[in-house]
Amino acid sequence: MKPNKIIDMEQVSFKYDKELVVEKVDLVIERGQFLGLVGPNGSGKSTLIKLMLGLIKPDRGTVKLFDQPIKQFNEWQEIGFVSQKANSFNSGFPASVIEVVKTGLVSRIGAFKFFNRKHREKALEALRTVEMEEYADTNIGELSGGQQQRVFIARALVSDPSLLILDEPTVGVDAKHVTAFYELLRKLNHDKGISLLMVTHDIGTITEHATHVVCMNKTVHFHGASEEYKEFDDQDLNRLYGHSVQQLNHNHEHGVSQS
Amino acid sequence: MIESFLQYEFLQNAAITGMLIGIVAPLLGVFIVVRRLSLIADALSHITLTGIAASLLIEKRVTSVNELNPIYMGMVFSVGGAILIEKLRKLYKHYEELAIPIILSGGIGVGVILISLADGFNTDLFSYLFGSVTAVSSSNMWTVVCITIAVLIIVILFYKELFVLSFDEEHASIAGVNGRWIHLLFIVMVALVIASSMQVVGILLVSALMTLPVAAALRIASSFKQTIGLSIAFGEFSVILGLISSYQLSVPPGGTIVVIAILVLIMAILYKKVRNHLYVKGEPV
Ligand SMILES: Nc1ncnc2c1ncn2[C@@H]1O[C@H](COP(=O)(O)OP(=O)(O)O)[C@@H](O)[C@H]1O
Ligand SMILES: [Mg+2]
């Protein structure tokens, strides 16, 4: 039986130096969900993702991936990750698109083994999914921000993960491509059955697409289905977020007016 | 030229050593450049000098030792320097680049003292600074053969790890790549290659052979493999032509090799400019 709880965080706290940035977070992601993780800038979203991926260790609490404590977990090919930093990489790096995508297979291939033709085929297939196959041999630095974003998604998809984590993937992608981007996510979630966790500060758009929403600001303020979330009025939001809600709404309107 | 090449063993040693260095220096150079570690090569070459000076001093002062090959001491110092740089980088997490001037100036400082104590500056030392076509012994050549084989095996074996670490450390870490271990392995290889290269290009110009061919390749290549291929081709071209002209003109090979590498770089820059120009013109407006 495949476990149903893909991610299970319990009472997780973390501080950089002295400042607590994640406080007693409980978070469960179930198979098949498309979860939107929203919160203002600096609310600890990226930090929470790093905790999930074992890039940093929690000070308190436990993280389980696919029913295993993170320490024992070693099926990293099950998780695809597109970092917030993905669009700020060294764009002068001399790599072709397909070389970048193939790095997504490193954990699956394992040590002392080489890339072969089968891996190239897999990489091309992932590029086809994001409609970037024709750019396979292009230098990654020559692509637009939106195209690079797709390449990084292909890299995350190439190992056939059951969970895809995206940290603010629409930042730096121009508005007319954002719709196409959500269409791609829908395809992955519906047709391929990949669970999604997407970090964003654009509440308005994410509730249109995600099945579930988590609001956090250091700690989790809301976790439920998107429909429930939409029923909240501004006052509830204000209560949940304190002063930050204005900024969130502003971001939302900004996003809409661009499209 | 060909006659003297067949006649003199030292020329064969220099040519073979040079051609091997022409492969491994640019190969490691690609990873050094994309990881923005070019200055580390400089720091390591200077600490290699300290090792050579130490070796010359021991040979001179310790009567029981009479034939000490300075290249080995150079390697010991270079590898020691590499490990020290890594330690310092960890100590100064927020000022990682500080490790480089510390090692670089420390290396020269100690080196100068040792050199003066040994014999002062002489022709021997001159050939270590700028390379020589006559100073490569066959035992040195065999050392370089071994190092080349080891480096090639390691780079091929860990190619995907080295590549993913260079492109995206965070991703490498999620993929389970032991970054610290691979990095240490890499920096030790760099240290060994630098110590081996110094006989042909000289300490002051070793880092040029690791960076100039890569700089040229970066202008042209569209993939990482291509960058490696072109860097090696440019490096090899510079070494071979540099050695020949060094012999013909009786000047140190370090000088000729670097001048040719720079000419190649200029050609690559021009090539890119011309190609862009034609491409833009060819586009329908
Ligand atoms: N590497 C770090 N060292 C110290 N503080 C950090 C680091 N990364 C993030 N922070 C701080 O932690 C807080 C949460 O950051 P982050 O998780 O990136 O927020 P978000 O992704 O929600 O914008 C911020 O106040 C940020 O300044
Ligand atoms: Mg963030």
XYZ file of C-alpha atoms and ligand atoms in Angstrom:
572
model
C 0.000 0.000 0.000
C 1.259 3.426 -0.871
C 0.984 5.765 2.092
C -1.705 8.389 1.917
C 0.061 11.030 3.957
C 2.851 12.228 1.738
C 4.031 14.893 4.116
C 3.334 14.974 7.807
C 4.815 17.719 9.943
C 4.039 17.886 13.622
C 4.689 20.861 15.896
C 7.678 21.929 13.835
C 9.604 24.978 15.025
C 12.741 26.505 13.586
C 14.868 29.563 14.227
C 17.696 31.177 12.276
C 20.139 32.365 14.905
C 17.700 33.665 17.518
C 14.666 34.632 15.509
C 11.834 32.114 15.427
C 10.578 31.942 11.823
C 8.510 28.742 11.958
C 6.502 28.080 15.086
C 4.660 24.895 16.002
C 3.530 24.110 12.482
C 1.299 21.123 11.841
C 0.948 20.323 8.179
C -0.337 17.264 6.340
C -0.388 16.797 2.593
C -2.392 13.886 1.282
C -1.929 12.073 -1.998
C -3.678 13.789 -4.892
C -4.033 17.184 -3.264
C -3.064 20.463 -4.839
C -2.135 22.520 -1.823
C -1.519 26.245 -1.986
C 0.750 27.595 0.755
C 0.180 31.313 1.129
C 1.470 34.006 3.440
C 3.105 37.424 3.275
C 6.780 37.940 2.457
C 9.053 36.716 5.210
C 6.342 34.574 6.805
C 8.536 31.465 6.730
C 7.133 29.660 3.680
C 10.451 28.921 2.046
C 11.903 27.937 5.387
C 9.067 25.470 5.907
C 9.824 23.927 2.498
C 13.494 23.588 3.397
C 12.470 21.812 6.579
C 10.320 19.443 4.537
C 13.203 18.644 2.222
C 15.687 18.113 5.025
C 17.846 21.013 3.840
C 17.628 22.350 7.398
C 16.754 20.491 10.605
C 13.873 21.571 12.847
C 14.663 22.705 16.389
C 11.442 21.094 17.595
C 8.905 18.716 16.152
C 8.965 15.911 13.603
C 8.874 15.659 9.828
C 7.707 12.492 8.093
C 7.847 11.895 4.347
C 5.817 9.031 2.904
C 5.283 7.680 6.403
C 8.972 7.559 7.181
C 10.854 9.828 9.555
C 12.896 12.180 7.375
C 16.162 10.764 8.687
C 15.390 7.335 7.262
C 13.789 8.620 4.065
C 15.867 7.981 0.972
C 13.434 7.960 -1.947
C 14.180 11.503 -2.954
C 13.152 10.781 -6.531
C 9.557 10.769 -5.185
C 9.789 14.505 -4.570
C 10.365 17.094 -7.266
C 11.354 20.565 -6.116
C 11.521 23.883 -7.930
C 13.286 26.323 -5.670
C 12.447 29.994 -5.308
C 16.011 30.589 -6.382
C 15.502 28.649 -9.605
C 14.965 31.843 -11.568
C 17.974 33.605 -10.093
C 20.597 31.033 -11.080
C 23.813 32.022 -12.803
C 22.406 32.616 -16.284
C 25.880 32.532 -17.772
C 26.233 28.897 -16.800
C 27.228 26.928 -19.887
C 24.644 24.155 -19.802
C 22.094 23.044 -22.364
C 18.470 22.592 -21.368
C 18.676 18.814 -21.518
C 21.797 18.737 -19.345
C 19.943 20.705 -16.694
C 16.910 18.412 -16.861
C 19.075 15.314 -16.547
C 20.415 16.506 -13.192
C 16.939 15.692 -11.886
C 17.861 12.030 -12.309
C 21.004 12.091 -10.187
C 19.351 10.643 -7.090
C 17.582 7.940 -9.102
C 20.729 6.853 -10.941
C 22.891 6.701 -7.823
C 26.646 6.801 -7.376
C 29.187 5.286 -9.775
C 26.720 5.066 -12.638
C 26.530 7.182 -15.748
C 23.943 9.073 -17.733
C 22.882 6.975 -20.725
C 20.484 7.150 -23.650
C 17.521 6.037 -21.537
C 18.064 9.050 -19.281
C 18.145 11.309 -22.298
C 14.805 9.866 -23.429
C 13.309 10.472 -19.978
C 14.581 14.039 -19.999
C 13.083 14.652 -23.439
C 9.794 13.237 -22.231
C 9.769 15.619 -19.265
C 10.541 18.483 -21.621
C 7.632 17.397 -23.808
C 5.335 17.576 -20.765
C 6.258 21.225 -20.240
C 6.269 21.860 -23.999
C 9.949 22.709 -24.170
C 11.246 19.750 -26.148
C 12.391 21.832 -29.094
C 14.776 23.735 -26.822
C 16.582 20.614 -25.576
C 19.949 21.636 -26.982
C 19.657 25.361 -26.372
C 21.829 27.057 -23.766
C 19.690 27.579 -20.663
C 20.832 31.200 -20.350
C 19.285 32.092 -23.710
C 15.719 31.318 -22.604
C 13.182 33.741 -21.170
C 12.288 33.610 -17.478
C 9.083 31.707 -18.138
C 10.851 29.169 -20.337
C 13.568 28.642 -17.727
C 10.847 28.073 -15.150
C 9.420 25.301 -17.333
C 12.829 23.729 -17.686
C 13.193 23.622 -13.900
C 9.771 22.029 -13.653
C 10.884 19.435 -16.200
C 13.950 18.768 -14.054
C 11.678 18.248 -11.060
C 9.386 15.951 -13.077
C 12.008 13.808 -14.746
C 12.326 11.353 -11.863
C 8.536 10.680 -11.943
C 7.856 12.149 -8.498
C 4.540 11.707 -6.720
C 4.885 15.139 -5.133
C 5.965 18.355 -6.818
C 6.923 21.311 -4.621
C 7.074 24.749 -6.238
C 8.298 27.799 -4.344
C 6.848 31.018 -5.834
C 7.065 29.714 -9.389
C 5.147 32.568 -10.993
C 7.425 35.343 -9.766
C 9.293 36.714 -12.758
C 6.995 34.985 -15.231
C 4.991 37.504 -17.194
C 1.253 37.532 -16.584
C 0.159 36.157 -19.935
C 2.132 32.982 -19.271
C 0.731 32.513 -15.781
C -2.558 31.138 -17.138
C -0.703 28.594 -19.246
C 1.359 27.762 -16.199
C -1.713 26.939 -14.109
C -3.023 24.860 -16.998
C 0.200 22.844 -16.863
C -0.227 22.336 -13.117
C -3.807 21.187 -13.619
C -2.626 18.655 -16.181
C 0.029 17.317 -13.806
C -2.408 17.090 -10.929
C -5.368 15.635 -12.835
C -3.892 13.581 -15.629
C -0.652 12.409 -14.038
C -1.942 12.226 -10.471
C 0.975 14.216 -9.092
C 0.330 15.899 -5.758
C 1.293 19.552 -5.725
C 2.476 21.971 -3.112
C 2.756 25.477 -4.416
C 4.033 28.431 -2.421
C 2.727 31.828 -3.439
C 1.710 35.134 -1.972
C -1.011 35.537 -4.549
C -4.051 34.327 -2.578
C -6.682 35.241 -5.147
C -5.319 33.152 -7.986
C -4.258 30.123 -5.993
C -7.709 29.556 -4.497
C -9.059 29.304 -8.054
C -6.789 26.358 -8.792
C -5.690 24.601 -5.625
C -7.843 22.011 -3.875
C -6.577 23.063 -0.453
C -5.074 26.163 1.050
C -2.757 26.714 3.997
C -2.215 30.239 5.306
C 0.812 30.799 7.419
C 2.608 33.586 9.105
C 5.231 31.924 11.260
C 2.526 29.481 12.316
C -0.417 28.000 10.418
C -3.531 30.221 10.608
C -5.779 28.347 8.247
C -5.773 24.918 6.661
C -8.743 23.692 4.647
C -10.394 23.249 1.277
C -10.234 26.172 -1.138
C -14.056 26.562 -1.067
C -13.989 27.044 2.686
C -11.264 29.575 2.285
C -13.237 31.588 -0.236
C -16.059 31.930 2.241
C -13.855 33.947 4.534
C -14.479 37.649 4.237
C -11.887 40.335 4.702
C -12.548 40.574 8.394
C -11.687 36.936 8.937
C -8.575 37.469 6.887
C -7.652 40.473 8.953
C -8.057 38.459 12.087
C -5.884 35.686 10.665
C -3.215 37.862 9.215
C -3.180 41.006 11.281
C -1.936 43.989 9.330
C -0.461 42.029 6.438
C -3.744 41.428 4.672
C -3.651 44.738 2.824
C -0.402 43.790 1.249
C -1.810 40.437 0.210
C -4.861 41.959 -1.393
C -2.683 44.453 -3.105
C -0.574 41.681 -4.582
C -3.705 39.972 -5.750
C -5.087 43.001 -7.532
C -1.715 43.662 -9.016
C -1.662 40.178 -10.485
C -5.142 40.572 -11.978
C -4.553 43.970 -13.499
C -1.500 42.614 -15.304
C -3.356 39.859 -17.066
C 62.604 20.636 -34.803
C 61.330 17.105 -35.343
C 64.877 15.817 -35.440
C 65.783 17.371 -32.128
C 62.513 16.149 -30.692
C 63.420 12.567 -31.569
C 66.966 13.085 -30.400
C 66.478 14.701 -27.010
C 64.641 12.906 -24.255
C 64.001 16.129 -22.315
C 62.004 17.487 -25.228
C 59.878 14.367 -25.319
C 59.317 14.631 -21.563
C 58.291 18.255 -21.845
C 56.005 17.559 -24.806
C 54.223 14.625 -23.183
C 53.887 16.401 -19.850
C 52.638 19.518 -21.598
C 50.052 17.627 -23.615
C 48.690 15.874 -20.528
C 48.518 19.151 -18.630
C 46.768 20.622 -21.653
C 43.982 18.119 -21.019
C 43.550 18.114 -17.256
C 44.156 21.777 -16.459
C 41.334 23.072 -18.703
C 39.120 20.118 -17.710
C 39.268 21.036 -14.031
C 39.327 24.666 -15.086
C 35.772 24.404 -16.430
C 34.477 23.436 -12.978
C 36.675 26.059 -11.307
C 35.389 28.832 -13.540
C 31.679 28.007 -13.333
C 31.938 27.703 -9.552
C 33.713 31.074 -9.464
C 36.783 29.638 -7.782
C 39.372 30.995 -10.233
C 41.318 32.720 -7.483
C 41.769 29.458 -5.622
C 43.960 28.243 -8.468
C 46.158 31.290 -7.961
C 46.385 30.785 -4.212
C 47.316 27.129 -4.668
C 49.983 27.864 -7.241
C 51.634 30.306 -4.865
C 51.661 27.865 -2.018
C 53.175 25.299 -4.379
C 56.056 27.730 -4.742
C 56.528 27.639 -0.984
C 56.786 23.860 -1.164
C 59.368 24.051 -3.907
C 61.394 26.594 -1.959
C 61.209 24.350 1.111
C 62.422 21.441 -0.959
C 65.348 23.419 -2.384
C 66.303 24.546 1.107
C 66.232 21.023 2.516
C 68.312 19.754 -0.366
C 70.848 22.489 0.293
C 71.042 22.391 4.071
C 70.413 18.785 5.020
C 73.485 16.911 3.933
C 71.895 13.472 4.059
C 69.432 14.475 1.356
C 71.027 15.033 -2.019
C 68.458 14.465 -4.748
C 65.101 15.772 -3.663
C 62.525 16.229 -6.418
C 60.858 19.580 -5.633
C 57.652 18.622 -7.398
C 56.656 16.260 -4.581
C 57.085 18.860 -1.883
C 55.202 21.264 -4.126
C 52.316 18.802 -4.245
C 52.308 18.294 -0.494
C 52.115 22.038 0.081
C 49.501 22.524 -2.606
C 47.213 19.829 -1.187
C 47.830 21.117 2.355
C 46.957 24.631 1.149
C 43.758 23.354 -0.474
C 42.609 21.748 2.763
C 43.530 24.872 4.717
C 41.497 27.037 2.328
C 38.460 24.816 2.916
C 38.911 25.102 6.690
C 39.249 28.882 6.479
C 36.183 29.142 4.261
C 34.180 27.384 6.917
C 35.621 29.609 9.640
C 34.717 32.786 7.742
C 31.325 31.659 6.474
C 30.272 35.158 5.499
C 33.624 36.151 3.985
C 34.594 32.973 2.176
C 36.893 34.715 -0.279
C 39.127 35.876 2.595
C 40.711 32.426 2.625
C 42.349 33.137 -0.720
C 44.479 36.208 0.115
C 45.416 34.611 3.437
C 46.824 31.513 1.747
C 48.222 33.416 -1.214
C 50.164 36.004 0.751
C 51.145 33.474 3.399
C 52.526 31.246 0.663
C 54.621 33.979 -0.933
C 55.785 35.351 2.406
C 57.101 32.038 3.635
C 58.340 31.198 0.132
C 60.511 34.296 -0.144
C 62.130 33.609 3.230
C 62.856 30.004 2.303
C 64.240 30.979 -1.088
C 66.638 33.495 0.424
C 67.773 30.979 3.014
C 68.359 28.386 0.302
C 70.331 30.096 -2.371
C 68.585 33.227 -3.448
C 67.011 33.378 -6.859
C 68.735 31.221 -9.445
C 67.960 29.644 -12.814
C 66.400 26.595 -11.189
C 63.853 28.767 -9.522
C 63.319 30.796 -12.660
C 62.222 27.651 -14.477
C 59.685 26.906 -11.753
C 58.283 30.410 -12.028
C 57.893 30.487 -15.807
C 58.233 26.894 -16.921
C 60.948 25.221 -18.927
C 61.241 22.872 -21.880
C 64.452 21.394 -20.569
C 63.739 20.794 -16.891
C 61.157 17.981 -17.024
C 62.769 14.765 -15.842
C 61.294 11.439 -16.854
C 60.287 10.674 -13.259
C 58.366 13.965 -13.209
C 56.732 12.999 -16.463
C 55.582 9.685 -15.038
C 54.176 11.450 -11.996
C 52.118 13.619 -14.319
C 50.973 10.551 -16.272
C 49.663 8.996 -13.036
C 47.947 12.193 -11.942
C 46.332 12.623 -15.351
C 44.948 9.092 -15.308
C 43.644 9.511 -11.758
C 41.994 12.853 -12.560
C 40.357 11.511 -15.715
C 38.972 8.485 -13.886
C 37.623 10.565 -11.015
C 36.038 13.200 -13.264
C 34.351 10.534 -15.401
C 33.196 8.582 -12.370
C 31.807 11.637 -10.569
C 30.829 13.659 -13.612
C 27.143 13.935 -12.767
C 27.848 14.807 -9.135
C 30.423 17.442 -10.089
C 28.037 18.888 -12.642
C 24.982 19.067 -10.392
C 27.074 20.556 -7.577
C 28.403 23.236 -9.896
C 25.000 24.094 -11.304
C 22.852 24.021 -8.193
C 24.201 23.090 -4.764
C 20.789 23.018 -3.145
C 19.496 20.581 -5.723
C 22.598 18.427 -5.346
C 21.989 18.243 -1.644
C 18.375 17.111 -2.138
C 19.584 14.512 -4.649
C 21.715 13.061 -1.876
C 25.079 14.155 -3.285
C 27.673 14.482 -0.548
C 28.804 17.943 -1.543
C 31.490 18.355 1.056
C 33.243 15.127 0.147
C 33.080 15.702 -3.608
C 34.308 19.235 -3.163
C 37.292 18.083 -1.129
C 38.128 15.452 -3.736
C 37.881 18.120 -6.399
C 40.075 20.649 -4.654
C 42.751 18.017 -4.004
C 42.749 17.169 -7.719
C 43.150 20.855 -8.509
C 46.077 21.080 -6.113
C 47.812 18.098 -7.719
C 47.262 19.351 -11.247
C 48.609 22.767 -10.329
C 51.745 21.272 -8.841
C 52.215 19.130 -11.964
C 51.598 21.970 -14.382
C 54.194 24.260 -12.900
C 57.103 22.487 -14.625
C 55.783 23.363 -18.034
C 53.872 26.636 -17.615
C 55.427 27.805 -14.378
C 53.809 28.688 -11.100
C 52.903 32.225 -12.032
C 50.960 31.110 -15.096
C 49.356 27.824 -14.067
C 46.017 29.409 -13.341
C 46.016 30.914 -16.828
C 45.966 27.447 -18.357
C 42.992 26.608 -16.150
C 40.997 29.711 -16.977
C 41.904 31.197 -20.381
C 40.824 28.201 -22.519
C 37.600 28.030 -20.508
C 36.979 31.742 -20.979
C 37.306 31.205 -24.739
C 35.057 28.121 -24.726
C 32.357 29.968 -22.773
C 31.942 32.412 -25.658
C 31.087 29.649 -28.086
C 29.691 26.542 -26.366
C 25.992 25.955 -25.794
C 26.307 22.945 -23.504
C 28.519 21.882 -20.624
C 30.038 18.963 -22.530
C 30.859 21.299 -25.405
C 32.466 23.722 -22.970
C 34.683 20.929 -21.687
C 35.552 19.731 -25.199
C 36.410 23.181 -26.495
C 38.374 24.104 -23.358
C 40.550 21.030 -23.752
C 40.987 21.677 -27.475
C 42.019 25.296 -26.837
C 44.274 24.295 -23.934
C 45.972 21.605 -25.979
C 46.453 23.938 -28.929
C 48.023 26.601 -26.699
C 50.360 24.133 -25.034
C 51.601 22.504 -28.225
C 52.092 25.718 -30.137
C 53.495 27.362 -27.016
C 56.080 24.645 -26.467
C 57.207 24.729 -30.084
C 57.615 28.486 -30.131
C 59.276 28.425 -26.746
C 61.902 26.040 -28.096
C 62.376 27.991 -31.324
C 62.590 31.389 -29.661
C 64.404 30.233 -26.514
C 61.933 31.884 -24.165
C 60.173 30.229 -21.197
C 57.119 28.193 -22.306
C 54.920 29.829 -19.652
C 55.113 33.047 -21.633
C 54.442 31.585 -25.078
C 51.640 29.285 -23.897
C 49.797 32.109 -22.177
C 50.225 34.491 -25.104
C 48.767 31.891 -27.469
C 45.909 31.149 -25.051
C 45.134 34.865 -25.019
C 45.169 35.010 -28.818
C 42.723 32.078 -28.848
C 40.536 33.950 -26.382
C 40.545 37.064 -28.557
C 39.602 34.948 -31.587
C 36.731 33.394 -29.654
C 35.424 36.788 -28.587
C 35.643 38.096 -32.154
C 34.033 34.943 -33.524
C 31.067 35.415 -31.212
C 30.765 39.073 -32.160
C 30.863 38.348 -35.879
C 28.422 35.481 -35.558
C 25.960 37.626 -33.582
C 26.316 40.361 -36.138
C 25.581 38.034 -39.061
C 22.739 36.411 -37.177
C 21.009 39.690 -36.428
C 21.487 40.814 -40.022
C 20.117 37.537 -41.316
C 16.932 37.893 -39.271
C 13.951 39.168 -41.195
C 12.945 42.485 -39.667
N 19.403 31.833 5.640
C 18.763 32.670 6.487
N 19.414 33.161 7.572
C 18.786 34.002 8.432
N 17.519 34.393 8.291
C 16.808 33.947 7.255
C 17.398 33.058 6.288
N 16.468 32.761 5.361
C 15.360 33.428 5.704
N 15.547 34.144 6.845
C 14.540 34.938 7.531
O 13.499 34.079 7.909
C 12.248 34.704 7.695
C 11.398 33.813 6.810
O 11.973 33.746 5.522
P 11.360 32.862 4.353
O 11.124 31.493 4.865
O 12.253 33.010 3.182
O 9.983 33.596 4.089
P 9.006 33.535 2.824
O 9.477 32.441 1.918
O 7.655 33.287 3.406
O 9.068 34.877 2.171
C 12.521 36.064 7.106
O 12.441 37.010 8.135
C 13.934 35.968 6.596
O 14.568 37.201 6.696
Mg 10.119 32.466 0.017
